Amino acid sequence: MSSQLFSIAVAAILANNLILSQFLGICPFMGVSKKVDTALGMGMAVIFVMGVAATVCYPINLFLEANNLQFMQTVAFILVIASLVQFVEMFLQKAMPSLYEALGVFLPLITTNCAVMGVVLQNAQNKYNFIESITYGLTGGIGFLIAIVLFASLRERLEFAECPKSFEGFPIALVTASLLALVFMGFSGLSI
Amino acid sequence: MNVKKQFWEGLVTQNPVWVQLLGMCPILAITTTMFNGIGMGLSVMLILTCANVVISLLRRIIPSKVRIACYIVVIASFVTIVDLVVKGFVPALSESLGLFIPLIVVNCIILGRAEGFASKNTVGAAAWDGICQGFGNMVALVAMCIARELLGAGTFGAGLLNGGEGYRILSEDVVALGMILPVGGFLTLGIMIAMFQYFVNRPKKEEAN
């Protein structure tokens, strides 16, 4: 049991990293990676929402499967994630204002982060049990955090680097991301 | 309603991928064969057009405070329809695109056009906008597919032409497998956007001189 969880965790963080080998959540990865601080905030918010979404969607998926309603998965999950993000935002605002301030604008943005939706759908597809679902949600979020923080620190240096005019800005960032993906490819031997 | 201008915007000046930089996930993830690219492009185009029409029809009814949630419900229903249709009629496509068909629901192109265009314009204009933006997206997808497939597998049109085998252009000894892996996805898109910026910005500079 615990070895199973360990292999899920290692795969989600390194070998099968959500961003760099599954291409989920590229929009926030490109959009909010200009500074390390904001990248860190986004990563934290994603870990939190992904963990909660994986937990909440598990019983919902059980209900859908028991009633032969699997075709409603997409609609049900996106609604759960959207309302969850809203609830989390309201709850944090009241209960933990400091964390709310720190996460700032990133919370609402997470609704359209396909990594969260992707993790929930993969949990349903791979028929993970409750504990495995939560593990995959949390470690997937950690993998996201590592990738986005690494990328942001590279990008801060990129600001001062000289490059051809048409590569400035977004294109050179993509080429950098490609090198980062190459590094993470080295971890693929780790998947158990 | 400006038919020509909208088409030109969708294809070049406001191309969803190369200029607006929206919908990056499918662009990077599934562009390994031409079959995938065209399948994904058509699905997005269909969903975008239908969602635009419905949202444009409802634009006076939806209260602005809950509009995003309403848009998501409309989009999610069309995604479910397309998902089921693809599973039923083109199972090969459903297998190779996998998660990325249900994930069209969080594709920012669709939500972006719903918020930015369909909620402010008439039904006809919204429908045409869906077709143009969807077409621009498909052109970008197919261009990525052609480049990555050629360099990574050495074939052209795999899964579609020549009985699904595709035409072999480069021999298997010279291709770089990395182009089909995530590395090649980022690299190809980066170079493609740089080329696009180069060719689009160059005429302006000459005028300025």
mmCIF file of C-alpha atoms in Angstrom:
data_model
loop_
_atom_site.group_PDB
_atom_site.id
_atom_site.type_symbol
_atom_site.label_atom_id
_atom_site.label_comp_id
_atom_site.label_asym_id
_atom_site.label_seq_id
_atom_site.Cartn_x
_atom_site.Cartn_y
_atom_site.Cartn_z
ATOM 1 C CA MET A 1 0.000 0.000 0.000
ATOM 2 C CA SER A 2 2.600 2.535 1.066
ATOM 3 C CA SER A 3 4.892 1.556 -1.831
ATOM 4 C CA GLN A 4 1.996 2.189 -4.165
ATOM 5 C CA LEU A 5 1.529 5.644 -2.674
ATOM 6 C CA PHE A 6 5.262 6.300 -2.912
ATOM 7 C CA SER A 7 5.338 5.416 -6.585
ATOM 8 C CA ILE A 8 2.362 7.691 -7.258
ATOM 9 C CA ALA A 9 4.137 10.511 -5.426
ATOM 10 C CA VAL A 10 7.481 10.095 -7.220
ATOM 11 C CA ALA A 11 5.760 9.867 -10.586
ATOM 12 C CA ALA A 12 3.645 12.957 -9.948
ATOM 13 C CA ILE A 13 6.515 15.093 -8.661
ATOM 14 C CA LEU A 14 9.348 14.099 -10.978
ATOM 15 C CA ALA A 15 8.920 11.435 -13.628
ATOM 16 C CA ASN A 16 5.442 12.355 -14.800
ATOM 17 C CA ASN A 17 5.487 16.027 -13.856
ATOM 18 C CA LEU A 18 2.148 17.635 -14.703
ATOM 19 C CA ILE A 19 3.640 20.569 -16.563
ATOM 20 C CA LEU A 20 6.821 19.322 -18.100
ATOM 21 C CA SER A 21 5.809 15.889 -19.255
ATOM 22 C CA GLN A 22 2.009 15.927 -19.390
ATOM 23 C CA PHE A 23 1.505 19.507 -20.607
ATOM 24 C CA LEU A 24 -1.215 20.304 -18.098
ATOM 25 C CA GLY A 25 -1.441 23.815 -16.712
ATOM 26 C CA ILE A 26 0.750 25.529 -19.299
ATOM 27 C CA CYS A 27 -1.231 28.787 -19.144
ATOM 28 C CA PRO A 28 -0.379 29.680 -15.525
ATOM 29 C CA PHE A 29 3.087 28.182 -16.061
ATOM 30 C CA MET A 30 3.745 30.754 -18.787
ATOM 31 C CA GLY A 31 1.548 33.514 -17.384
ATOM 32 C CA VAL A 32 2.638 33.911 -13.773
ATOM 33 C CA SER A 33 6.267 32.847 -13.904
ATOM 34 C CA LYS A 34 7.889 36.230 -14.333
ATOM 35 C CA LYS A 35 8.882 36.503 -10.664
ATOM 36 C CA VAL A 36 9.807 33.822 -8.134
ATOM 37 C CA ASP A 37 7.526 35.266 -5.433
ATOM 38 C CA THR A 38 4.386 35.167 -7.539
ATOM 39 C CA ALA A 39 5.300 31.745 -8.891
ATOM 40 C CA LEU A 40 5.617 30.497 -5.318
ATOM 41 C CA GLY A 41 2.201 31.951 -4.426
ATOM 42 C CA MET A 42 0.601 30.340 -7.457
ATOM 43 C CA GLY A 43 2.232 26.993 -6.681
ATOM 44 C CA MET A 44 0.951 27.062 -3.094
ATOM 45 C CA ALA A 45 -2.560 27.942 -4.236
ATOM 46 C CA VAL A 46 -2.506 25.096 -6.751
ATOM 47 C CA ILE A 47 -1.351 22.526 -4.177
ATOM 48 C CA PHE A 48 -4.171 23.610 -1.892
ATOM 49 C CA VAL A 49 -6.948 23.615 -4.486
ATOM 50 C CA MET A 50 -5.730 20.421 -6.143
ATOM 51 C CA GLY A 51 -5.689 18.558 -2.829
ATOM 52 C CA VAL A 52 -9.173 19.732 -1.906
ATOM 53 C CA ALA A 53 -10.539 19.126 -5.423
ATOM 54 C CA ALA A 54 -9.196 15.565 -5.457
ATOM 55 C CA THR A 55 -10.813 14.942 -2.055
ATOM 56 C CA VAL A 56 -14.197 16.404 -2.965
ATOM 57 C CA CYS A 57 -14.459 14.925 -6.444
ATOM 58 C CA TYR A 58 -13.837 11.377 -5.233
ATOM 59 C CA PRO A 59 -17.273 10.855 -3.568
ATOM 60 C CA ILE A 60 -18.924 12.725 -6.441
ATOM 61 C CA ASN A 61 -17.349 10.365 -8.917
ATOM 62 C CA LEU A 62 -18.524 7.393 -6.839
ATOM 63 C CA PHE A 63 -22.050 8.784 -6.962
ATOM 64 C CA LEU A 64 -21.892 9.313 -10.742
ATOM 65 C CA GLU A 65 -20.593 5.790 -11.297
ATOM 66 C CA ALA A 66 -23.214 4.236 -9.045
ATOM 67 C CA ASN A 67 -25.928 5.915 -11.112
ATOM 68 C CA ASN A 68 -24.364 5.251 -14.524
ATOM 69 C CA LEU A 69 -23.841 8.944 -15.126
ATOM 70 C CA GLN A 70 -20.176 8.871 -16.165
ATOM 71 C CA PHE A 71 -20.925 11.043 -19.182
ATOM 72 C CA MET A 72 -21.665 13.876 -16.753
ATOM 73 C CA GLN A 73 -18.107 13.778 -15.376
ATOM 74 C CA THR A 74 -16.818 16.784 -17.327
ATOM 75 C CA VAL A 75 -19.733 19.030 -16.383
ATOM 76 C CA ALA A 76 -19.845 17.890 -12.761
ATOM 77 C CA PHE A 77 -16.113 18.220 -12.142
ATOM 78 C CA ILE A 78 -15.728 21.662 -13.683
ATOM 79 C CA LEU A 79 -18.677 22.942 -11.658
ATOM 80 C CA VAL A 80 -17.220 21.444 -8.490
ATOM 81 C CA ILE A 81 -13.831 23.027 -9.169
ATOM 82 C CA ALA A 82 -15.299 26.429 -10.034
ATOM 83 C CA SER A 83 -17.501 26.565 -6.947
ATOM 84 C CA LEU A 84 -14.737 25.114 -4.787
ATOM 85 C CA VAL A 85 -12.361 27.862 -5.817
ATOM 86 C CA GLN A 86 -15.036 30.406 -4.955
ATOM 87 C CA PHE A 87 -15.672 28.824 -1.546
ATOM 88 C CA VAL A 88 -11.984 28.525 -0.749
ATOM 89 C CA GLU A 89 -11.589 32.178 -1.622
ATOM 90 C CA MET A 90 -14.426 33.259 0.677
ATOM 91 C CA PHE A 91 -13.289 30.961 3.481
ATOM 92 C CA LEU A 92 -9.686 32.138 3.365
ATOM 93 C CA GLN A 93 -10.777 35.756 3.277
ATOM 94 C CA LYS A 94 -12.613 35.297 6.581
ATOM 95 C CA ALA A 95 -10.510 32.683 8.357
ATOM 96 C CA MET A 96 -6.946 33.211 7.191
ATOM 97 C CA PRO A 97 -6.600 36.737 5.815
ATOM 98 C CA SER A 98 -2.804 36.536 5.699
ATOM 99 C CA LEU A 99 -2.837 33.483 3.430
ATOM 100 C CA TYR A 100 -5.585 35.109 1.365
ATOM 101 C CA GLU A 101 -3.463 38.202 0.856
ATOM 102 C CA ALA A 102 -0.503 36.071 -0.112
ATOM 103 C CA LEU A 103 -2.434 34.133 -2.746
ATOM 104 C CA GLY A 104 -4.154 37.258 -4.046
ATOM 105 C CA VAL A 105 -5.349 37.108 -7.627
ATOM 106 C CA PHE A 106 -4.126 33.569 -8.200
ATOM 107 C CA LEU A 107 -7.069 31.885 -6.531
ATOM 108 C CA PRO A 108 -9.726 32.789 -9.140
ATOM 109 C CA LEU A 109 -7.267 32.017 -11.934
ATOM 110 C CA ILE A 110 -7.045 28.406 -10.809
ATOM 111 C CA THR A 111 -10.536 27.642 -12.142
ATOM 112 C CA THR A 112 -9.184 27.667 -15.674
ATOM 113 C CA ASN A 113 -6.016 25.777 -14.753
ATOM 114 C CA CYS A 114 -6.298 22.549 -16.665
ATOM 115 C CA ALA A 115 -3.899 20.815 -14.271
ATOM 116 C CA VAL A 116 -6.574 20.715 -11.551
ATOM 117 C CA MET A 117 -9.209 19.359 -13.933
ATOM 118 C CA GLY A 118 -6.631 16.955 -15.378
ATOM 119 C CA VAL A 119 -5.726 15.514 -11.978
ATOM 120 C CA VAL A 120 -9.375 14.973 -11.087
ATOM 121 C CA LEU A 121 -10.106 13.279 -14.423
ATOM 122 C CA GLN A 122 -7.008 11.091 -14.121
ATOM 123 C CA ASN A 123 -8.064 10.026 -10.626
ATOM 124 C CA ALA A 124 -11.386 8.904 -12.085
ATOM 125 C CA GLN A 125 -9.779 7.268 -15.117
ATOM 126 C CA ASN A 126 -7.125 5.333 -13.202
ATOM 127 C CA LYS A 127 -9.696 4.240 -10.615
ATOM 128 C CA TYR A 128 -7.561 5.447 -7.710
ATOM 129 C CA ASN A 129 -9.024 4.852 -4.252
ATOM 130 C CA PHE A 130 -9.622 7.659 -1.773
ATOM 131 C CA ILE A 131 -6.106 7.822 -0.275
ATOM 132 C CA GLU A 132 -4.450 7.457 -3.681
ATOM 133 C CA SER A 133 -6.609 10.252 -5.097
ATOM 134 C CA ILE A 134 -5.582 12.650 -2.341
ATOM 135 C CA THR A 135 -1.929 11.649 -2.704
ATOM 136 C CA TYR A 136 -2.007 12.240 -6.427
ATOM 137 C CA GLY A 137 -3.734 15.603 -5.943
ATOM 138 C CA LEU A 138 -1.223 16.863 -3.387
ATOM 139 C CA THR A 139 1.929 15.530 -5.046
ATOM 140 C CA GLY A 140 0.755 16.703 -8.454
ATOM 141 C CA GLY A 141 0.501 20.158 -6.898
ATOM 142 C CA ILE A 142 4.012 19.842 -5.457
ATOM 143 C CA GLY A 143 5.331 18.885 -8.894
ATOM 144 C CA PHE A 144 3.613 21.974 -10.297
ATOM 145 C CA LEU A 145 5.198 24.158 -7.602
ATOM 146 C CA ILE A 146 8.702 22.814 -8.275
ATOM 147 C CA ALA A 147 8.414 23.289 -12.019
ATOM 148 C CA ILE A 148 6.975 26.805 -11.873
ATOM 149 C CA VAL A 149 9.473 28.056 -9.260
ATOM 150 C CA LEU A 150 12.450 26.641 -11.185
ATOM 151 C CA PHE A 151 11.136 28.187 -14.378
ATOM 152 C CA ALA A 152 10.518 31.565 -12.714
ATOM 153 C CA SER A 153 14.048 31.745 -11.374
ATOM 154 C CA LEU A 154 15.413 30.963 -14.839
ATOM 155 C CA ARG A 155 13.149 33.588 -16.342
ATOM 156 C CA GLU A 156 14.310 36.303 -13.961
ATOM 157 C CA ARG A 157 17.824 35.839 -15.333
ATOM 158 C CA LEU A 158 16.475 35.750 -18.871
ATOM 159 C CA GLU A 159 15.347 39.381 -18.565
ATOM 160 C CA PHE A 160 18.924 40.542 -18.861
ATOM 161 C CA ALA A 161 20.068 38.056 -21.460
ATOM 162 C CA GLU A 162 20.623 39.187 -25.016
ATOM 163 C CA CYS A 163 18.716 37.310 -27.685
ATOM 164 C CA PRO A 164 17.499 37.910 -31.257
ATOM 165 C CA LYS A 165 14.724 40.493 -31.429
ATOM 166 C CA SER A 166 11.978 38.191 -32.628
ATOM 167 C CA PHE A 167 12.749 35.733 -29.817
ATOM 168 C CA GLU A 168 12.295 38.341 -27.086
ATOM 169 C CA GLY A 169 9.696 37.635 -24.434
ATOM 170 C CA PHE A 170 7.500 34.624 -24.951
ATOM 171 C CA PRO A 171 9.438 32.593 -27.557
ATOM 172 C CA ILE A 172 12.693 32.515 -25.616
ATOM 173 C CA ALA A 173 10.742 31.545 -22.496
ATOM 174 C CA LEU A 174 9.324 28.583 -24.408
ATOM 175 C CA VAL A 175 12.786 27.533 -25.537
ATOM 176 C CA THR A 176 13.928 27.728 -21.898
ATOM 177 C CA ALA A 177 10.947 25.615 -20.857
ATOM 178 C CA SER A 178 12.022 23.097 -23.464
ATOM 179 C CA LEU A 179 15.443 22.794 -21.810
ATOM 180 C CA LEU A 180 13.753 22.377 -18.429
ATOM 181 C CA ALA A 181 11.586 19.617 -19.906
ATOM 182 C CA LEU A 182 14.774 17.963 -21.167
ATOM 183 C CA VAL A 183 16.104 17.976 -17.607
ATOM 184 C CA PHE A 184 12.909 16.431 -16.277
ATOM 185 C CA MET A 185 13.059 13.782 -18.993
ATOM 186 C CA GLY A 186 16.102 12.508 -17.131
ATOM 187 C CA PHE A 187 13.810 11.572 -14.249
ATOM 188 C CA SER A 188 11.651 9.323 -16.413
ATOM 189 C CA GLY A 189 13.773 6.330 -15.407
ATOM 190 C CA LEU A 190 12.492 6.846 -11.873
ATOM 191 C CA SER A 191 8.904 5.842 -12.629
ATOM 192 C CA ILE A 192 8.220 2.571 -10.917
ATOM 193 C CA MET B 1 -20.590 42.634 -39.363
ATOM 194 C CA ASN B 2 -17.206 42.678 -40.982
ATOM 195 C CA VAL B 3 -16.710 39.264 -42.564
ATOM 196 C CA LYS B 4 -13.300 39.730 -44.115
ATOM 197 C CA LYS B 5 -11.776 41.596 -41.200
ATOM 198 C CA GLN B 6 -12.887 38.955 -38.709
ATOM 199 C CA PHE B 7 -11.432 36.185 -40.834
ATOM 200 C CA TRP B 8 -8.099 37.966 -41.162
ATOM 201 C CA GLU B 9 -8.058 38.588 -37.402
ATOM 202 C CA GLY B 10 -8.683 34.936 -36.624
ATOM 203 C CA LEU B 11 -6.022 33.742 -39.016
ATOM 204 C CA VAL B 12 -3.247 36.321 -38.571
ATOM 205 C CA THR B 13 -3.552 39.537 -36.581
ATOM 206 C CA GLN B 14 -5.440 38.015 -33.630
ATOM 207 C CA ASN B 15 -4.477 34.360 -34.127
ATOM 208 C CA PRO B 16 -5.464 32.610 -30.889
ATOM 209 C CA VAL B 17 -2.194 30.696 -30.655
ATOM 210 C CA TRP B 18 0.541 32.800 -32.211
ATOM 211 C CA VAL B 19 -0.665 36.237 -31.074
ATOM 212 C CA GLN B 20 -3.079 35.815 -28.156
ATOM 213 C CA LEU B 21 -1.095 32.870 -26.739
ATOM 214 C CA LEU B 22 -4.230 31.047 -25.595
ATOM 215 C CA GLY B 23 -4.901 27.341 -25.331
ATOM 216 C CA MET B 24 -1.289 26.302 -24.948
ATOM 217 C CA CYS B 25 -1.928 22.904 -23.365
ATOM 218 C CA PRO B 26 -3.433 21.050 -26.345
ATOM 219 C CA ILE B 27 -1.102 22.883 -28.732
ATOM 220 C CA LEU B 28 1.904 21.409 -26.979
ATOM 221 C CA ALA B 29 0.508 18.087 -25.898
ATOM 222 C CA ILE B 30 -1.235 16.503 -28.847
ATOM 223 C CA THR B 31 0.555 17.873 -31.899
ATOM 224 C CA THR B 32 2.531 14.739 -32.674
ATOM 225 C CA THR B 33 0.615 13.511 -35.733
ATOM 226 C CA MET B 34 -1.487 15.322 -38.299
ATOM 227 C CA PHE B 35 -4.485 13.145 -37.417
ATOM 228 C CA ASN B 36 -4.442 14.469 -33.840
ATOM 229 C CA GLY B 37 -4.010 18.067 -34.963
ATOM 230 C CA ILE B 38 -6.929 18.058 -37.377
ATOM 231 C CA GLY B 39 -9.148 16.151 -34.949
ATOM 232 C CA MET B 40 -8.414 18.554 -32.116
ATOM 233 C CA GLY B 41 -8.754 21.589 -34.398
ATOM 234 C CA LEU B 42 -12.175 20.491 -35.643
ATOM 235 C CA SER B 43 -13.424 19.686 -32.126
ATOM 236 C CA VAL B 44 -12.358 23.075 -30.782
ATOM 237 C CA MET B 45 -13.839 24.862 -33.796
ATOM 238 C CA LEU B 46 -17.184 23.099 -33.364
ATOM 239 C CA ILE B 47 -17.363 23.734 -29.612
ATOM 240 C CA LEU B 48 -16.245 27.340 -30.006
ATOM 241 C CA THR B 49 -18.859 28.083 -32.663
ATOM 242 C CA CYS B 50 -21.731 26.417 -30.784
ATOM 243 C CA ALA B 51 -20.778 28.004 -27.456
ATOM 244 C CA ASN B 52 -20.446 31.420 -29.093
ATOM 245 C CA VAL B 53 -23.915 31.136 -30.636
ATOM 246 C CA VAL B 54 -25.603 30.069 -27.407
ATOM 247 C CA ILE B 55 -23.816 32.667 -25.286
ATOM 248 C CA SER B 56 -24.607 35.382 -27.803
ATOM 249 C CA LEU B 57 -28.290 34.374 -27.727
ATOM 250 C CA LEU B 58 -28.324 34.460 -23.930
ATOM 251 C CA ARG B 59 -26.284 37.623 -23.554
ATOM 252 C CA ARG B 60 -29.220 39.734 -22.372
ATOM 253 C CA ILE B 61 -30.518 37.068 -19.980
ATOM 254 C CA ILE B 62 -27.337 36.079 -18.109
ATOM 255 C CA PRO B 63 -26.742 38.360 -15.097
ATOM 256 C CA SER B 64 -23.221 39.754 -15.263
ATOM 257 C CA LYS B 65 -22.297 38.613 -11.743
ATOM 258 C CA VAL B 66 -22.605 34.910 -12.492
ATOM 259 C CA ARG B 67 -21.691 35.075 -16.164
ATOM 260 C CA ILE B 68 -18.455 33.059 -15.945
ATOM 261 C CA ALA B 69 -20.236 30.151 -14.253
ATOM 262 C CA CYS B 70 -22.962 30.259 -16.922
ATOM 263 C CA TYR B 71 -20.387 30.285 -19.729
ATOM 264 C CA ILE B 72 -18.626 27.301 -18.182
ATOM 265 C CA VAL B 73 -21.867 25.310 -18.027
ATOM 266 C CA VAL B 74 -22.644 26.052 -21.691
ATOM 267 C CA ILE B 75 -19.097 25.159 -22.764
ATOM 268 C CA ALA B 76 -19.022 22.007 -20.633
ATOM 269 C CA SER B 77 -22.252 20.722 -22.196
ATOM 270 C CA PHE B 78 -20.876 21.130 -25.724
ATOM 271 C CA VAL B 79 -17.605 19.500 -24.695
ATOM 272 C CA THR B 80 -19.537 16.528 -23.345
ATOM 273 C CA ILE B 81 -21.465 16.232 -26.613
ATOM 274 C CA VAL B 82 -18.277 16.330 -28.697
ATOM 275 C CA ASP B 83 -16.551 13.899 -26.326
ATOM 276 C CA LEU B 84 -19.353 11.352 -26.712
ATOM 277 C CA VAL B 85 -19.571 11.837 -30.498
ATOM 278 C CA VAL B 86 -15.826 11.326 -30.920
ATOM 279 C CA LYS B 87 -15.861 8.257 -28.658
ATOM 280 C CA GLY B 88 -18.741 6.800 -30.661
ATOM 281 C CA PHE B 89 -17.670 7.539 -34.226
ATOM 282 C CA VAL B 90 -13.871 8.016 -34.195
ATOM 283 C CA PRO B 91 -12.608 5.816 -31.330
ATOM 284 C CA ALA B 92 -9.021 6.017 -32.639
ATOM 285 C CA LEU B 93 -9.025 9.796 -32.183
ATOM 286 C CA SER B 94 -10.537 9.524 -28.719
ATOM 287 C CA GLU B 95 -7.770 7.104 -27.763
ATOM 288 C CA SER B 96 -4.912 9.247 -28.998
ATOM 289 C CA LEU B 97 -6.242 12.549 -27.641
ATOM 290 C CA GLY B 98 -7.231 10.952 -24.332
ATOM 291 C CA LEU B 99 -7.764 13.464 -21.546
ATOM 292 C CA PHE B 100 -7.440 16.434 -23.830
ATOM 293 C CA ILE B 101 -10.975 16.208 -25.219
ATOM 294 C CA PRO B 102 -12.691 16.684 -21.833
ATOM 295 C CA LEU B 103 -10.022 19.283 -21.049
ATOM 296 C CA ILE B 104 -11.250 21.518 -23.893
ATOM 297 C CA VAL B 105 -13.635 22.784 -21.216
ATOM 298 C CA VAL B 106 -10.783 24.681 -19.553
ATOM 299 C CA ASN B 107 -9.249 25.799 -22.843
ATOM 300 C CA CYS B 108 -8.852 29.558 -22.491
ATOM 301 C CA ILE B 109 -9.601 30.243 -26.171
ATOM 302 C CA ILE B 110 -13.241 29.329 -25.703
ATOM 303 C CA LEU B 111 -13.814 31.170 -22.433
ATOM 304 C CA GLY B 112 -11.819 34.106 -23.791
ATOM 305 C CA ARG B 113 -13.961 34.445 -26.920
ATOM 306 C CA ALA B 114 -17.156 33.983 -24.895
ATOM 307 C CA GLU B 115 -16.188 36.787 -22.543
ATOM 308 C CA GLY B 116 -14.475 39.003 -25.085
ATOM 309 C CA PHE B 117 -16.649 38.664 -28.173
ATOM 310 C CA ALA B 118 -19.816 36.567 -27.978
ATOM 311 C CA SER B 119 -21.211 38.348 -24.929
ATOM 312 C CA LYS B 120 -21.104 41.699 -26.766
ATOM 313 C CA ASN B 121 -22.073 40.857 -30.348
ATOM 314 C CA THR B 122 -24.982 39.559 -32.411
ATOM 315 C CA VAL B 123 -25.516 35.864 -33.106
ATOM 316 C CA GLY B 124 -24.280 35.944 -36.685
ATOM 317 C CA ALA B 125 -21.078 37.767 -35.840
ATOM 318 C CA ALA B 126 -20.461 35.457 -32.880
ATOM 319 C CA ALA B 127 -20.903 32.339 -35.016
ATOM 320 C CA TRP B 128 -18.540 33.658 -37.692
ATOM 321 C CA ASP B 129 -16.044 34.639 -34.990
ATOM 322 C CA GLY B 130 -16.159 31.078 -33.651
ATOM 323 C CA ILE B 131 -15.431 29.677 -37.104
ATOM 324 C CA CYS B 132 -12.567 32.128 -37.778
ATOM 325 C CA GLN B 133 -10.876 31.739 -34.406
ATOM 326 C CA GLY B 134 -11.348 27.986 -34.576
ATOM 327 C CA PHE B 135 -9.786 27.969 -38.031
ATOM 328 C CA GLY B 136 -6.825 30.051 -36.858
ATOM 329 C CA ASN B 137 -6.334 27.623 -33.997
ATOM 330 C CA MET B 138 -6.502 24.660 -36.377
ATOM 331 C CA VAL B 139 -3.951 26.187 -38.753
ATOM 332 C CA ALA B 140 -1.544 26.632 -35.843
ATOM 333 C CA LEU B 141 -2.172 23.084 -34.612
ATOM 334 C CA VAL B 142 -1.600 21.566 -38.037
ATOM 335 C CA ALA B 143 1.556 23.617 -38.607
ATOM 336 C CA MET B 144 2.949 22.350 -35.295
ATOM 337 C CA CYS B 145 1.968 18.792 -36.212
ATOM 338 C CA ILE B 146 3.662 18.924 -39.597
ATOM 339 C CA ALA B 147 6.909 20.266 -38.128
ATOM 340 C CA ARG B 148 7.068 17.906 -35.166
ATOM 341 C CA GLU B 149 6.002 14.834 -37.079
ATOM 342 C CA LEU B 150 8.515 15.442 -39.841
ATOM 343 C CA LEU B 151 11.431 16.011 -37.477
ATOM 344 C CA GLY B 152 10.412 13.492 -34.837
ATOM 345 C CA ALA B 153 9.062 10.555 -36.816
ATOM 346 C CA GLY B 154 10.068 11.432 -40.376
ATOM 347 C CA THR B 155 6.559 11.031 -41.783
ATOM 348 C CA PHE B 156 3.867 13.302 -43.198
ATOM 349 C CA GLY B 157 0.171 12.880 -42.411
ATOM 350 C CA ALA B 158 0.375 9.807 -40.169
ATOM 351 C CA GLY B 159 -3.008 8.398 -39.200
ATOM 352 C CA LEU B 160 -4.664 10.198 -42.088
ATOM 353 C CA LEU B 161 -2.968 9.750 -45.467
ATOM 354 C CA ASN B 162 -1.701 6.617 -47.225
ATOM 355 C CA GLY B 163 -3.975 4.268 -45.278
ATOM 356 C CA GLY B 164 -2.957 5.621 -41.887
ATOM 357 C CA GLU B 165 0.760 5.020 -42.397
ATOM 358 C CA GLY B 166 1.596 8.479 -43.717
ATOM 359 C CA TYR B 167 4.318 9.191 -46.260
ATOM 360 C CA ARG B 168 7.887 8.633 -45.086
ATOM 361 C CA ILE B 169 10.104 11.597 -45.911
ATOM 362 C CA LEU B 170 13.102 11.183 -43.623
ATOM 363 C CA SER B 171 14.549 7.779 -42.826
ATOM 364 C CA GLU B 172 14.202 6.497 -39.280
ATOM 365 C CA ASP B 173 17.954 6.792 -38.698
ATOM 366 C CA VAL B 174 18.089 10.569 -38.965
ATOM 367 C CA VAL B 175 15.005 11.638 -36.993
ATOM 368 C CA ALA B 176 15.222 13.114 -33.491
ATOM 369 C CA LEU B 177 12.779 11.313 -31.221
ATOM 370 C CA GLY B 178 12.927 14.275 -28.817
ATOM 371 C CA MET B 179 10.780 16.342 -31.176
ATOM 372 C CA ILE B 180 7.778 14.133 -30.385
ATOM 373 C CA LEU B 181 8.501 14.253 -26.650
ATOM 374 C CA PRO B 182 7.595 17.312 -24.493
ATOM 375 C CA VAL B 183 11.012 18.881 -25.203
ATOM 376 C CA GLY B 184 10.223 19.224 -28.895
ATOM 377 C CA GLY B 185 6.788 20.676 -28.163
ATOM 378 C CA PHE B 186 8.140 23.675 -26.264
ATOM 379 C CA LEU B 187 11.003 24.139 -28.713
ATOM 380 C CA THR B 188 8.838 24.031 -31.850
ATOM 381 C CA LEU B 189 6.245 26.428 -30.451
ATOM 382 C CA GLY B 190 8.944 28.871 -29.308
ATOM 383 C CA ILE B 191 10.612 28.928 -32.700
ATOM 384 C CA MET B 192 7.285 29.129 -34.495
ATOM 385 C CA ILE B 193 6.117 32.161 -32.501
ATOM 386 C CA ALA B 194 9.494 33.827 -33.051
ATOM 387 C CA MET B 195 9.212 33.247 -36.821
ATOM 388 C CA PHE B 196 5.669 34.571 -36.805
ATOM 389 C CA GLN B 197 6.722 37.731 -34.975
ATOM 390 C CA TYR B 198 9.623 38.171 -37.385
ATOM 391 C CA PHE B 199 7.437 38.019 -40.486
ATOM 392 C CA VAL B 200 4.563 40.051 -39.045
ATOM 393 C CA ASN B 201 6.720 42.830 -37.596
ATOM 394 C CA ARG B 202 9.150 43.192 -40.492
ATOM 395 C CA PRO B 203 6.895 45.104 -42.932
ATOM 396 C CA LYS B 204 6.004 47.623 -40.196
ATOM 397 C CA LYS B 205 9.654 48.386 -39.514
ATOM 398 C CA GLU B 206 10.336 49.062 -43.193
ATOM 399 C CA GLU B 207 7.462 51.511 -43.249
ATOM 400 C CA ALA B 208 8.838 53.257 -40.180
ATOM 401 C CA ASN B 209 12.200 53.690 -41.848
#
